[in-house]
Short mmCIF file of C-alpha atoms in Angstrom, two decimals:
data_model
loop_
_atom_site.label_atom_id
_atom_site.label_comp_id
_atom_site.label_asym_id
_atom_site.label_seq_id
_atom_site.Cartn_x
_atom_site.Cartn_y
_atom_site.Cartn_z
CA MET G 184 -64.15 86.21 -75.52
CA GLY G 185 -65.89 84.70 -78.56
CA ILE G 186 -64.48 81.23 -78.03
CA PHE G 187 -66.24 81.12 -74.64
CA GLY G 188 -69.70 81.98 -76.00
CA LYS G 189 -72.21 82.87 -73.31
CA HIS G 190 -69.55 82.19 -70.69
CA GLY G 191 -67.79 85.48 -71.37
CA TYR G 192 -68.28 86.65 -67.77
CA ALA G 193 -66.75 83.44 -66.40
CA SER G 194 -63.78 83.74 -68.74
CA GLY G 195 -63.35 87.39 -67.73
CA VAL G 196 -63.32 86.37 -64.08
CA ALA G 197 -60.75 83.66 -64.80
CA ILE G 198 -58.48 85.95 -66.83
CA THR G 199 -58.60 88.62 -64.15
CA CYS G 200 -57.79 86.17 -61.39
CA ALA G 201 -55.10 84.53 -63.54
CA VAL G 202 -53.10 87.74 -63.17
CA GLY G 203 -51.80 85.80 -60.18
CA GLY G 204 -50.15 83.47 -62.71
CA PHE G 205 -48.75 86.51 -64.49
CA LEU G 206 -47.12 87.59 -61.22
CA PHE G 207 -45.62 84.12 -60.87
CA GLY G 208 -44.19 84.28 -64.37
CA TYR G 209 -42.86 87.81 -63.98
CA GLU G 210 -41.09 86.99 -60.74
CA GLN G 211 -39.72 83.81 -62.29
CA GLY G 212 -38.42 85.54 -65.40
CA ILE G 213 -37.12 88.80 -63.98
CA MET G 214 -33.83 87.43 -62.61
CA ASN G 215 -32.74 86.17 -66.04
CA GLN G 216 -31.50 89.51 -67.38
CA VAL G 217 -31.06 91.28 -64.03
CA LEU G 218 -28.29 88.84 -63.12
CA ASN G 219 -26.27 90.24 -66.04
CA MET G 220 -26.75 93.93 -65.21
CA ASP G 221 -23.40 95.47 -64.28
CA SER G 222 -24.77 97.45 -61.33
CA TYR G 223 -26.58 94.41 -59.93
CA GLN G 224 -23.45 92.24 -60.09
CA ILE G 225 -21.33 94.92 -58.41
CA TYR G 226 -23.93 95.78 -55.74
CA PHE G 227 -24.34 92.19 -54.62
CA THR G 228 -20.64 91.29 -54.92
CA LEU G 229 -21.10 88.93 -57.87
CA ALA G 230 -18.32 90.69 -59.79
CA THR G 231 -15.66 93.39 -59.61
CA TYR G 232 -14.33 95.76 -62.24
CA ARG G 233 -11.11 94.94 -64.08
CA SER G 234 -8.64 97.59 -65.15
CA ASP G 235 -10.23 97.78 -68.60
CA GLY G 236 -13.72 98.29 -67.17
CA SER G 237 -14.94 94.72 -67.81
CA LEU G 238 -16.35 92.56 -65.04
CA ALA G 239 -14.59 89.65 -63.35
CA ALA G 240 -16.54 87.15 -61.27
CA THR G 241 -15.78 87.08 -57.53
CA PRO G 242 -14.92 83.83 -55.69
CA ASN G 243 -18.37 83.75 -54.05
CA SER G 244 -20.22 84.46 -57.30
CA ASP G 245 -21.64 80.97 -57.92
CA ASP G 246 -22.88 80.53 -54.36
CA THR G 247 -24.43 84.00 -54.16
CA THR G 248 -26.06 83.69 -57.60
CA GLY G 249 -27.59 80.38 -56.57
CA TRP G 250 -29.11 81.86 -53.43
CA LEU G 251 -30.29 85.07 -55.11
CA THR G 252 -32.49 83.01 -57.42
CA SER G 253 -33.36 79.96 -55.31
CA ILE G 254 -34.29 81.64 -52.01
CA PHE G 255 -37.47 82.66 -53.82
CA LEU G 256 -38.33 78.99 -54.29
CA VAL G 257 -37.66 78.24 -50.63
CA GLY G 258 -40.38 80.78 -49.80
CA CYS G 259 -42.77 79.11 -52.24
CA ILE G 260 -42.85 75.91 -50.16
CA PRO G 261 -44.55 77.31 -46.99
CA GLY G 262 -46.66 79.52 -49.24
CA ALA G 263 -48.00 76.48 -51.07
CA PHE G 264 -48.71 74.65 -47.82
CA SER G 265 -50.73 77.63 -46.55
CA VAL G 266 -53.31 77.39 -49.36
CA SER G 267 -55.57 74.85 -47.66
CA TYR G 268 -55.76 76.82 -44.42
CA ALA G 269 -56.03 80.22 -46.09
CA SER G 270 -58.79 79.22 -48.51
CA GLU G 271 -60.89 77.49 -45.86
CA HIS G 272 -60.35 79.53 -42.70
CA LEU G 273 -59.72 83.11 -43.88
CA GLY G 274 -63.15 83.69 -45.35
CA GLY G 275 -62.89 82.15 -48.78
CA ARG G 276 -60.87 81.61 -51.93
CA LYS G 277 -60.69 85.34 -52.66
CA ASN G 278 -59.20 86.11 -49.27
CA ALA G 279 -56.51 83.50 -49.87
CA ILE G 280 -55.61 85.34 -53.09
CA TYR G 281 -55.65 88.66 -51.20
CA LEU G 282 -53.23 87.22 -48.66
CA ALA G 283 -50.93 85.83 -51.36
CA SER G 284 -50.98 89.16 -53.22
CA ALA G 285 -50.09 91.02 -50.03
CA PHE G 286 -47.01 88.83 -49.54
CA PHE G 287 -46.06 89.30 -53.19
CA LEU G 288 -46.43 93.08 -52.90
CA ALA G 289 -44.32 93.18 -49.75
CA GLY G 290 -41.66 91.05 -51.43
CA ALA G 291 -41.56 93.29 -54.50
CA ILE G 292 -41.15 96.44 -52.38
CA ILE G 293 -38.41 94.88 -50.25
CA GLN G 294 -36.46 93.71 -53.31
CA ALA G 295 -36.70 97.09 -55.03
CA ALA G 296 -35.56 98.90 -51.87
CA ALA G 297 -32.92 96.36 -50.75
CA ASN G 298 -29.79 97.88 -49.21
CA GLY G 299 -27.84 94.63 -49.07
CA LEU G 300 -27.92 90.87 -49.58
CA GLY G 301 -29.82 90.14 -46.38
CA MET G 302 -32.68 92.48 -47.24
CA PHE G 303 -32.80 91.23 -50.83
CA TYR G 304 -32.91 87.61 -49.66
CA ALA G 305 -35.80 88.54 -47.34
CA GLY G 306 -37.69 90.15 -50.21
CA ARG G 307 -37.18 87.10 -52.43
CA PHE G 308 -38.38 84.77 -49.66
CA VAL G 309 -41.48 86.86 -48.85
CA GLY G 310 -42.32 87.19 -52.55
CA GLY G 311 -41.91 83.43 -52.88
CA MET G 312 -44.42 82.85 -50.09
CA GLY G 313 -46.90 84.94 -52.04
CA VAL G 314 -46.28 83.06 -55.29
CA GLY G 315 -46.45 79.67 -53.54
CA CYS G 316 -49.88 80.56 -52.19
CA LEU G 317 -51.00 81.95 -55.55
CA THR G 318 -50.08 78.70 -57.34
CA GLY G 319 -52.65 76.88 -55.22
CA ALA G 320 -55.27 79.55 -54.57
CA VAL G 321 -55.76 80.86 -58.12
CA PRO G 322 -56.21 77.48 -59.90
CA LEU G 323 -58.60 76.45 -57.10
CA TYR G 324 -60.63 79.62 -57.58
CA ILE G 325 -60.70 79.24 -61.37
CA ALA G 326 -61.70 75.56 -61.17
CA GLU G 327 -64.61 76.35 -58.86
CA CYS G 328 -65.85 79.25 -61.01
CA ALA G 329 -65.39 77.73 -64.47
CA PRO G 330 -68.50 76.26 -66.16
CA THR G 331 -68.06 72.58 -66.93
CA VAL G 332 -68.36 72.94 -70.71
CA VAL G 333 -65.41 75.37 -70.94
CA ARG G 334 -63.44 74.30 -67.88
CA GLY G 335 -60.55 72.92 -69.91
CA ARG G 336 -60.08 76.07 -71.95
CA ILE G 337 -60.51 78.36 -68.96
CA GLY G 338 -58.17 76.23 -66.85
CA THR G 339 -55.34 76.68 -69.35
CA LEU G 340 -55.44 80.44 -68.83
CA TRP G 341 -53.36 79.95 -65.68
CA GLN G 342 -50.46 78.36 -67.57
CA LEU G 343 -50.81 80.87 -70.40
CA LEU G 344 -50.56 83.83 -68.01
CA ILE G 345 -47.48 82.32 -66.35
CA VAL G 346 -45.52 82.17 -69.60
CA THR G 347 -46.90 85.59 -70.56
CA GLY G 348 -45.50 86.96 -67.30
CA ILE G 349 -42.09 85.55 -68.17
CA LEU G 350 -42.29 87.19 -71.60
CA VAL G 351 -43.32 90.57 -70.21
CA SER G 352 -40.52 90.52 -67.62
CA ASN G 353 -38.00 89.87 -70.40
CA ILE G 354 -39.44 92.69 -72.53
CA VAL G 355 -39.44 95.12 -69.59
CA ASN G 356 -35.83 94.30 -68.80
CA ALA G 357 -34.82 94.62 -72.45
CA ILE G 358 -36.39 98.09 -72.58
CA LEU G 359 -34.72 99.16 -69.33
CA ILE G 360 -31.33 97.95 -70.57
CA SER G 361 -31.86 99.98 -73.75
CA VAL G 362 -32.90 103.26 -72.12
CA MET G 363 -31.21 103.29 -68.70
CA ASP G 364 -27.63 103.23 -67.46
CA VAL G 365 -26.78 99.61 -66.55
CA SER G 366 -24.04 100.85 -64.22
CA LYS G 367 -26.57 102.57 -61.94
CA ASP G 368 -28.55 100.76 -59.22
CA THR G 369 -31.75 102.43 -60.41
CA ILE G 370 -32.13 100.04 -63.35
CA TRP G 371 -32.55 96.82 -61.35
CA ARG G 372 -34.61 98.57 -58.69
CA VAL G 373 -37.05 99.72 -61.38
CA ALA G 374 -37.12 96.18 -62.83
CA PHE G 375 -38.30 94.77 -59.49
CA GLY G 376 -40.54 97.74 -58.80
CA VAL G 377 -42.50 97.33 -62.04
CA GLN G 378 -44.12 94.16 -60.69
CA ILE G 379 -45.93 96.31 -58.12
CA VAL G 380 -48.25 97.53 -60.92
CA PRO G 381 -49.92 94.19 -61.81
CA VAL G 382 -50.25 93.13 -58.16
CA LEU G 383 -52.03 96.41 -57.36
CA PHE G 384 -54.31 95.73 -60.34
CA LEU G 385 -55.09 92.30 -58.90
CA PHE G 386 -55.83 93.82 -55.50
CA GLY G 387 -58.30 96.23 -57.04
CA ALA G 388 -59.88 93.71 -59.40
CA LEU G 389 -60.50 91.16 -56.65
CA SER G 390 -63.07 93.47 -55.09
CA PHE G 391 -65.18 93.10 -58.24
CA LEU G 392 -64.88 89.31 -58.49
CA PRO G 393 -67.39 86.96 -56.85
CA GLU G 394 -66.61 84.32 -54.29
CA THR G 395 -66.93 80.82 -55.75
CA PRO G 396 -70.40 79.22 -55.66
CA ARG G 397 -68.97 76.09 -54.03
CA PHE G 398 -67.45 78.02 -51.13
CA LEU G 399 -70.54 80.19 -50.62
CA LEU G 400 -72.73 77.11 -50.53
CA SER G 401 -70.40 75.30 -48.13
CA LYS G 402 -70.90 78.24 -45.74
CA GLY G 403 -74.70 78.18 -46.07
CA LYS G 404 -74.97 81.30 -48.26
CA GLU G 405 -77.41 79.72 -50.68
CA ASP G 406 -78.91 82.86 -52.26
CA GLN G 407 -75.49 84.33 -53.04
CA ALA G 408 -74.24 80.99 -54.36
CA ARG G 409 -77.25 80.64 -56.66
CA ALA G 410 -76.84 84.16 -58.06
CA VAL G 411 -73.12 83.69 -58.76
CA LEU G 412 -73.71 80.25 -60.31
CA ALA G 413 -76.29 81.72 -62.70
CA ARG G 414 -74.11 84.64 -63.78
CA LEU G 415 -71.01 82.51 -64.34
CA ASN G 416 -72.99 80.19 -66.60
CA GLY G 417 -74.90 82.90 -68.46
CA GLU G 418 -78.27 81.70 -67.19
CA ASP G 419 -81.28 83.30 -65.50
CA VAL G 420 -81.18 82.84 -61.74
CA ASN G 421 -84.67 81.25 -61.76
CA SER G 422 -84.11 78.94 -64.74
CA ALA G 423 -84.60 75.18 -64.59
CA TRP G 424 -80.93 74.72 -65.51
CA VAL G 425 -79.80 76.71 -62.45
CA ASP G 426 -82.25 74.76 -60.28
CA ASN G 427 -80.71 71.49 -61.38
CA GLU G 428 -77.05 72.61 -61.16
CA PHE G 429 -77.62 74.20 -57.77
CA LYS G 430 -79.11 70.96 -56.45
CA VAL G 431 -76.25 68.86 -57.84
CA LEU G 432 -73.66 71.22 -56.35
CA LYS G 433 -75.38 71.35 -52.99
CA ASP G 434 -75.73 67.57 -52.79
CA SER G 435 -72.15 66.94 -53.91
CA ILE G 436 -70.83 69.23 -51.16
CA ASP G 437 -73.02 67.41 -48.65
CA ILE G 438 -71.64 64.06 -49.81
CA GLU G 439 -68.00 65.20 -49.74
CA LYS G 440 -68.36 65.98 -46.05
CA HIS G 441 -69.06 62.28 -45.43
CA ILE G 442 -66.34 60.69 -47.56
CA PRO G 443 -63.34 59.78 -45.37
CA LYS G 444 -60.14 61.48 -46.49
CA ALA G 445 -57.01 59.49 -47.34
CA SER G 446 -54.15 59.72 -44.82
CA TRP G 447 -50.59 60.60 -45.81
CA ILE G 448 -49.52 57.03 -45.03
CA GLU G 449 -52.26 55.70 -47.30
CA MET G 450 -50.99 57.89 -50.14
CA TRP G 451 -47.77 55.80 -50.26
CA THR G 452 -49.30 52.36 -49.83
CA LEU G 453 -51.41 50.32 -52.22
CA PRO G 454 -53.74 51.07 -53.91
CA LEU G 455 -52.83 54.79 -54.05
CA ARG G 456 -49.06 54.40 -54.30
CA PRO G 457 -48.86 54.13 -58.15
CA ARG G 458 -50.74 57.40 -58.50
CA SER G 459 -48.56 59.15 -55.93
CA ILE G 460 -45.43 57.90 -57.69
CA ALA G 461 -46.78 59.20 -61.03
CA SER G 462 -47.64 62.57 -59.47
CA PHE G 463 -44.31 62.98 -57.69
CA GLY G 464 -42.27 61.66 -60.63
CA LEU G 465 -43.87 63.79 -63.32
CA LEU G 466 -43.06 67.00 -61.46
CA PHE G 467 -39.62 65.64 -60.56
CA PHE G 468 -38.70 65.01 -64.18
CA GLN G 469 -40.35 68.26 -65.24
CA GLN G 470 -37.93 70.17 -63.04
CA VAL G 471 -34.75 68.11 -63.55
CA SER G 472 -35.22 68.54 -67.29
CA GLY G 473 -33.57 71.90 -66.57
CA VAL G 474 -36.34 74.12 -67.93
CA ASN G 475 -36.11 76.57 -65.05
CA ALA G 476 -32.33 76.66 -65.24
CA ILE G 477 -32.95 78.02 -68.74
CA ASN G 478 -35.74 80.35 -67.58
CA TYR G 479 -33.54 81.85 -64.86
CA TYR G 480 -30.13 81.76 -66.50
CA SER G 481 -30.60 81.74 -70.29
CA SER G 482 -29.09 85.22 -70.72
CA SER G 483 -25.90 83.95 -69.07
CA LEU G 484 -26.04 80.77 -71.15
CA PHE G 485 -26.34 82.76 -74.36
CA ILE G 486 -23.40 84.96 -73.34
CA GLY G 487 -21.43 81.76 -72.71
CA MET G 488 -22.19 80.78 -76.32
CA GLY G 489 -20.42 83.86 -77.60
CA ILE G 490 -23.51 86.06 -78.01
CA SER G 491 -22.90 89.64 -76.89
CA LYS G 492 -24.37 90.69 -73.54
CA ASP G 493 -26.44 93.38 -75.24
CA LEU G 494 -28.00 90.95 -77.73
CA SER G 495 -28.42 88.17 -75.15
CA THR G 496 -30.27 90.32 -72.61
CA LYS G 497 -32.49 91.90 -75.23
CA LEU G 498 -33.54 90.14 -78.43
CA ILE G 499 -32.37 86.55 -77.85
CA THR G 500 -33.95 86.15 -74.40
CA VAL G 501 -37.19 87.89 -75.42
CA LEU G 502 -37.57 85.64 -78.46
CA GLN G 503 -37.12 82.61 -76.20
CA SER G 504 -40.09 83.79 -74.10
CA VAL G 505 -42.18 84.43 -77.21
CA LEU G 506 -41.65 80.82 -78.27
CA PHE G 507 -42.65 79.65 -74.79
CA VAL G 508 -45.98 81.48 -75.05
CA VAL G 509 -46.74 80.51 -78.65
CA PHE G 510 -46.03 76.80 -78.25
CA THR G 511 -48.00 76.43 -75.01
CA GLY G 512 -51.13 76.85 -77.13
CA PRO G 513 -51.01 73.54 -79.05
CA ALA G 514 -51.34 71.55 -75.82
CA ILE G 515 -54.75 73.12 -75.20
CA TYR G 516 -56.18 71.51 -78.32
CA SER G 517 -54.10 68.34 -78.58
CA ILE G 518 -53.97 66.89 -75.06
CA ASP G 519 -57.44 65.33 -75.30
CA LYS G 520 -56.89 64.16 -78.88
CA VAL G 521 -53.44 62.53 -78.93
CA GLY G 522 -53.17 61.72 -75.23
CA ARG G 523 -50.90 62.59 -72.33
CA ARG G 524 -48.24 59.96 -72.91
CA PHE G 525 -47.77 60.86 -76.57
CA LEU G 526 -47.08 64.50 -75.74
CA LEU G 527 -44.71 63.50 -72.93
CA TYR G 528 -42.79 61.14 -75.23
CA VAL G 529 -42.54 63.63 -78.11
CA GLY G 530 -41.68 66.60 -75.92
CA GLY G 531 -39.20 64.58 -73.89
CA ALA G 532 -37.50 63.35 -77.06
CA GLY G 533 -37.19 66.92 -78.32
CA MET G 534 -35.65 68.10 -75.04
CA CYS G 535 -33.24 65.16 -75.00
CA ILE G 536 -32.08 65.83 -78.55
CA ALA G 537 -31.64 69.53 -77.75
CA CYS G 538 -29.51 68.80 -74.66
CA TRP G 539 -27.15 66.36 -76.36
CA SER G 540 -26.86 68.71 -79.33
CA LEU G 541 -25.82 71.44 -76.89
CA VAL G 542 -23.06 69.17 -75.61
CA LEU G 543 -21.76 68.94 -79.18
CA TRP G 544 -22.11 72.55 -80.32
CA ILE G 545 -20.92 74.20 -77.10
CA GLY G 546 -18.00 71.77 -76.96
CA LEU G 547 -17.01 72.80 -80.48
CA PHE G 548 -17.51 76.47 -79.59
CA ASN G 549 -15.27 76.13 -76.54
CA GLY G 550 -12.63 74.59 -78.79
CA THR G 551 -12.28 77.81 -80.84
CA GLN G 552 -9.81 79.39 -78.45
CA LEU G 553 -7.72 82.51 -78.40
CA THR G 554 -5.67 84.34 -75.78
CA ASN G 555 -7.28 87.50 -74.39
CA GLU G 556 -5.51 90.59 -73.05
CA PHE G 557 -5.24 88.99 -69.63
CA GLY G 558 -3.37 85.98 -70.97
CA GLU G 559 -6.37 83.65 -70.55
CA LEU G 560 -7.43 81.04 -73.09
CA VAL G 561 -11.08 81.71 -74.00
CA PRO G 562 -13.44 80.68 -76.83
CA ASP G 563 -13.29 82.89 -79.91
CA PRO G 564 -16.78 84.30 -80.57
CA THR G 565 -15.55 86.44 -83.47
CA SER G 566 -14.33 83.56 -85.66
CA ALA G 567 -16.62 82.07 -88.33
CA LYS G 568 -16.72 78.73 -86.52
CA GLY G 569 -17.32 80.41 -83.16
CA LYS G 570 -20.28 82.37 -84.53
CA ALA G 571 -21.74 79.28 -86.22
CA PHE G 572 -21.40 77.00 -83.19
CA GLY G 573 -22.80 79.69 -80.87
CA ALA G 574 -25.80 80.26 -83.14
CA LEU G 575 -26.49 76.51 -83.27
CA GLY G 576 -26.38 76.45 -79.49
CA VAL G 577 -29.01 79.19 -79.33
CA LEU G 578 -31.24 77.26 -81.74
CA CYS G 579 -30.92 74.18 -79.50
CA ILE G 580 -32.10 76.20 -76.49
CA TYR G 581 -35.07 77.38 -78.55
CA PHE G 582 -35.85 73.80 -79.62
CA PHE G 583 -35.73 72.71 -75.97
CA ILE G 584 -38.20 75.44 -74.96
CA ILE G 585 -40.58 74.57 -77.82
CA SER G 586 -40.48 70.87 -76.89
CA PHE G 587 -41.20 71.61 -73.23
CA ALA G 588 -43.92 74.19 -73.86
CA PHE G 589 -46.42 71.81 -75.50
CA SER G 590 -45.61 68.74 -73.40
CA TRP G 591 -44.06 68.50 -69.95
CA GLY G 592 -45.09 72.04 -69.03
CA PRO G 593 -48.90 71.72 -69.14
CA VAL G 594 -49.33 67.92 -69.22
CA ALA G 595 -47.76 67.21 -65.82
CA TRP G 596 -50.16 69.58 -64.04
CA VAL G 597 -53.20 68.24 -65.89
CA TYR G 598 -52.27 64.63 -65.08
CA ILE G 599 -51.90 65.00 -61.31
CA GLY G 600 -55.27 66.73 -61.10
CA GLU G 601 -57.23 63.95 -62.78
CA THR G 602 -55.87 60.66 -61.45
CA PHE G 603 -56.71 60.63 -57.74
CA PRO G 604 -60.07 59.67 -56.24
CA LEU G 605 -61.97 62.45 -54.50
CA ARG G 606 -60.82 61.52 -50.99
CA ALA G 607 -57.15 61.80 -52.03
CA ARG G 608 -57.25 64.60 -54.59
CA GLY G 609 -56.02 67.37 -52.29
CA LYS G 610 -53.07 65.37 -50.98
CA GLY G 611 -52.27 64.10 -54.48
CA ALA G 612 -51.99 67.67 -55.76
CA SER G 613 -49.83 68.54 -52.74
CA ILE G 614 -47.43 65.68 -53.55
CA GLY G 615 -46.97 66.99 -57.08
CA ALA G 616 -46.63 70.63 -55.98
CA THR G 617 -44.12 69.76 -53.26
CA SER G 618 -42.05 67.79 -55.75
CA ASN G 619 -42.14 70.79 -58.09
CA TRP G 620 -40.89 73.33 -55.57
CA ILE G 621 -38.25 71.11 -53.95
CA PHE G 622 -36.58 70.05 -57.18
CA ASN G 623 -37.04 73.48 -58.72
CA PHE G 624 -35.01 74.83 -55.79
CA ILE G 625 -32.32 72.15 -56.09
CA VAL G 626 -31.84 72.72 -59.83
CA ILE G 627 -31.72 76.51 -59.55
CA LYS G 628 -29.37 76.48 -56.57
CA CYS G 629 -26.95 73.98 -58.12
CA TRP G 630 -26.92 75.20 -61.73
CA PRO G 631 -24.28 77.93 -61.25
CA TYR G 632 -21.89 75.20 -60.06
CA ALA G 633 -22.81 72.97 -63.02
CA THR G 634 -21.60 75.66 -65.40
CA ARG G 635 -18.05 74.76 -64.36
CA LEU G 636 -18.51 71.56 -66.37
CA GLY G 637 -18.65 73.56 -69.58
CA ASN G 638 -20.58 71.86 -72.36
CA TRP G 639 -20.98 68.71 -70.24
CA GLN G 640 -23.46 70.49 -67.98
CA TYR G 641 -26.03 69.79 -70.70
CA ALA G 642 -25.19 66.08 -70.60
CA ILE G 643 -26.79 66.00 -67.13
CA LEU G 644 -30.05 67.27 -68.63
CA GLY G 645 -29.66 64.92 -71.59
CA CYS G 646 -29.58 61.98 -69.17
CA THR G 647 -32.56 63.12 -67.09
CA THR G 648 -34.73 63.77 -70.16
CA LEU G 649 -33.74 60.34 -71.50
CA LEU G 650 -34.67 58.68 -68.19
CA SER G 651 -38.04 60.45 -68.25
CA HIS G 652 -39.09 58.19 -71.14
CA ALA G 653 -38.57 55.10 -68.99
CA PHE G 654 -40.53 56.68 -66.17
CA VAL G 655 -43.46 57.52 -68.46
CA TYR G 656 -43.38 54.02 -69.97
CA TYR G 657 -43.48 52.20 -66.62
CA CYS G 658 -45.27 54.61 -64.27
CA VAL G 659 -47.57 56.91 -66.26
CA PRO G 660 -50.53 55.08 -67.84
CA GLU G 661 -52.67 56.93 -70.37
CA THR G 662 -55.69 58.72 -68.87
CA LYS G 663 -57.11 60.31 -72.03
CA GLY G 664 -60.88 60.00 -72.08
CA LYS G 665 -61.03 58.14 -68.76
CA SER G 666 -63.47 59.07 -66.02
CA LEU G 667 -62.71 59.01 -62.31
CA GLU G 668 -64.51 55.68 -62.02
CA GLU G 669 -62.24 54.19 -64.70
CA MET G 670 -58.96 55.24 -63.03
CA ASP G 671 -58.93 52.02 -60.98
CA GLU G 672 -58.73 50.06 -64.24
CA VAL G 673 -56.09 52.43 -65.64
CA PHE G 674 -53.74 51.97 -62.67
CA GLY G 675 -54.60 48.33 -62.00
CA TYR G 676 -55.68 48.89 -58.40
CA ALA G 677 -59.06 49.82 -56.94
CA ALA G 678 -58.28 53.09 -55.14
CA THR G 679 -61.88 54.17 -54.70
CA THR G 680 -63.61 52.77 -51.65
CA ASP G 681 -66.88 50.85 -51.76
CA GLU G 682 -68.52 53.88 -50.19
CA GLU G 683 -67.20 56.21 -52.90
CA ARG G 684 -68.29 53.86 -55.67
CA ARG G 685 -71.76 53.56 -54.14
CA ILE G 686 -72.09 57.33 -53.92
CA MET G 687 -70.83 57.96 -57.45
CA THR G 688 -73.07 55.21 -58.87
CA GLU G 689 -76.15 56.75 -57.30
CA MET G 690 -75.14 60.21 -58.52
CA LYS G 691 -74.61 58.87 -62.04
CA ASN G 692 -77.70 56.68 -62.27
CA THR G 693 -80.31 58.61 -60.30
CA GLY G 694 -78.92 62.01 -59.46
CA ASP G 695 -80.59 61.57 -56.05
CA THR G 696 -77.53 62.43 -53.99
CA ALA G 697 -79.51 63.96 -51.17
CA ALA G 698 -80.89 60.57 -50.17
CA THR G 699 -77.40 59.08 -50.20
CA ALA G 700 -76.02 61.88 -48.07
CA ASN G 701 -78.84 61.44 -45.59
CA ALA G 702 -78.11 57.72 -45.36
CA LEU G 703 -74.43 58.39 -44.70
CA ARG G 704 -75.29 60.42 -41.64
CA HIS G 705 -76.75 57.39 -39.87
#
C-alpha cells in the first residue's frame, strides 16, 4: 500500500471491492480451456468419439459453442441496465454490489450443477446478469470512495483485477487439467465451482466496507458521511480539511439535483452527438478488434496452429494471460503523459500488424499438409516448417495481447468517463457500456463460424483494427490535461449549458456553491 501513502485504507477498500472485477475476469476466462476438455465437449454434444478415441466435432458444434460462451454476454446487458436503479433505490452502492454478487453466485452454482444445455445456458445468463451489474456498480463505488489525489491509481485497480481474474482462471484450469481426468464431468464442474470461493469472500468483505460518503450525504446521513470521508482520506474527523471537503461535497450534491439531465434524444443531436459517437465507437472498435475472441477461444486457436492440446490449455494460454496483466500496467503511468490518441494509435497499429501476420503464418502452416489415418488432408504440425509457422502464430497472438493491454483496453473506458458534461455523464457511460456488451456478444457468437475461413479469419480483424485508426483520427480528439470546462473547445461544440457554466464558474472562483444552489431553487 506504500504507493497510496496515507490513503492505505481507501486503497484497501478499493482492492476489496474490485474483487468484483476479478469475478468478471474469471468468468470471462474460464471458458477458454473448458471448451477443449473432452468431457465438456462430449457432455454438451460439441464432439463425439472416433474409433481411435480422438474427438470429432458434431454438426451443431459451432452453433452450440457460440451460445455456450455468448449467452453470458446476453445476460450482462440487463445486468448493466439495472445498475442505476439498484444503486439508487436498493439502499446504496453496496447493496447493488450485494445484488450483483448474488446473481453471480447463483449463476456459478447452476453452471457447476448443470444437467444439460438448458440448465447451463440459464447459469451463464444469470451469471452474466451479475457481472453486468458489477461492471457498473463496482467502478461507481470505487470512484465515490477514492480520494481525489489517488483516484487515477485506485481507479485502475478495477481493470487490473479483471485481467488478474482471467489469469487465475487459466491457471486453475491448467492445474485441473494436470491433476484430474479430463474425460470425467467432475473436472469442468470443479472449474466452474471454484468461482464460488471469491464471490463468497466478496459477500463477507462487503459487510466491513463503508457506504460511499456521496450516497450517505445524498440520503441526509451527514454524521456517517463525514466519518467515512475522514477515514478514507486519512484525516481527523474534526479537521479543517474534512470541514472543507464535506462542505464542497454537500454543496455539489445539492447543485446536481438542480442541473437538468440530458435526454436520450439530446445525446444523439448537436452538441452532444460527437461525444456520443466517440463513446460508442471506441467500445465498438475495442470489441471488433477481436480481443475477446482471443480471450474466449485462444486455446482452440493455439491448437489450430499445431500446438498440442496439453500445451495449449496449460502453458501457452497461461502465459498469454500473464502478458495481459503485465502490460496493462504501463497505461497507468503513460496515459496522462503521452495522451489517449497516441496510445490508441500505437496499440491499434500493433494489433493490426499482429492480425495480418497471422494471415501469413497460419496460411503457411495450413499449407504444410499430410493425409491422416482417416484420409483427410490436414496441416502437418510435426514438420519443421509446421512447427516454425505455428510458433510464429503464437507469438503474433502474444503481440496482439500486449498491444491491446496498454492501449484500447484501458484507454477506451477512461475516455468515455471524462468527455461528457455532468448532466450527460450517466447516459454517456451507458452508451459506451451498451456498445461494449452488444458487440462483445456479436463477436463471440460469430467467431466459431469465422474459423471456417481458416487463416483469413484474421483478415477480418486486420481490417477492423486498420479502420480504428481512421475513427480515432476523425472522431476522437485528444483530452489529455483538459478539464470538463475545456471539453467544449476540444469537441468544437458547447455541450455545457449556460446554467452549468455559471455553476461551475462560481464553484471554481468562489467555492460558494450553497448560494448558487439556493438561487436555483427559486
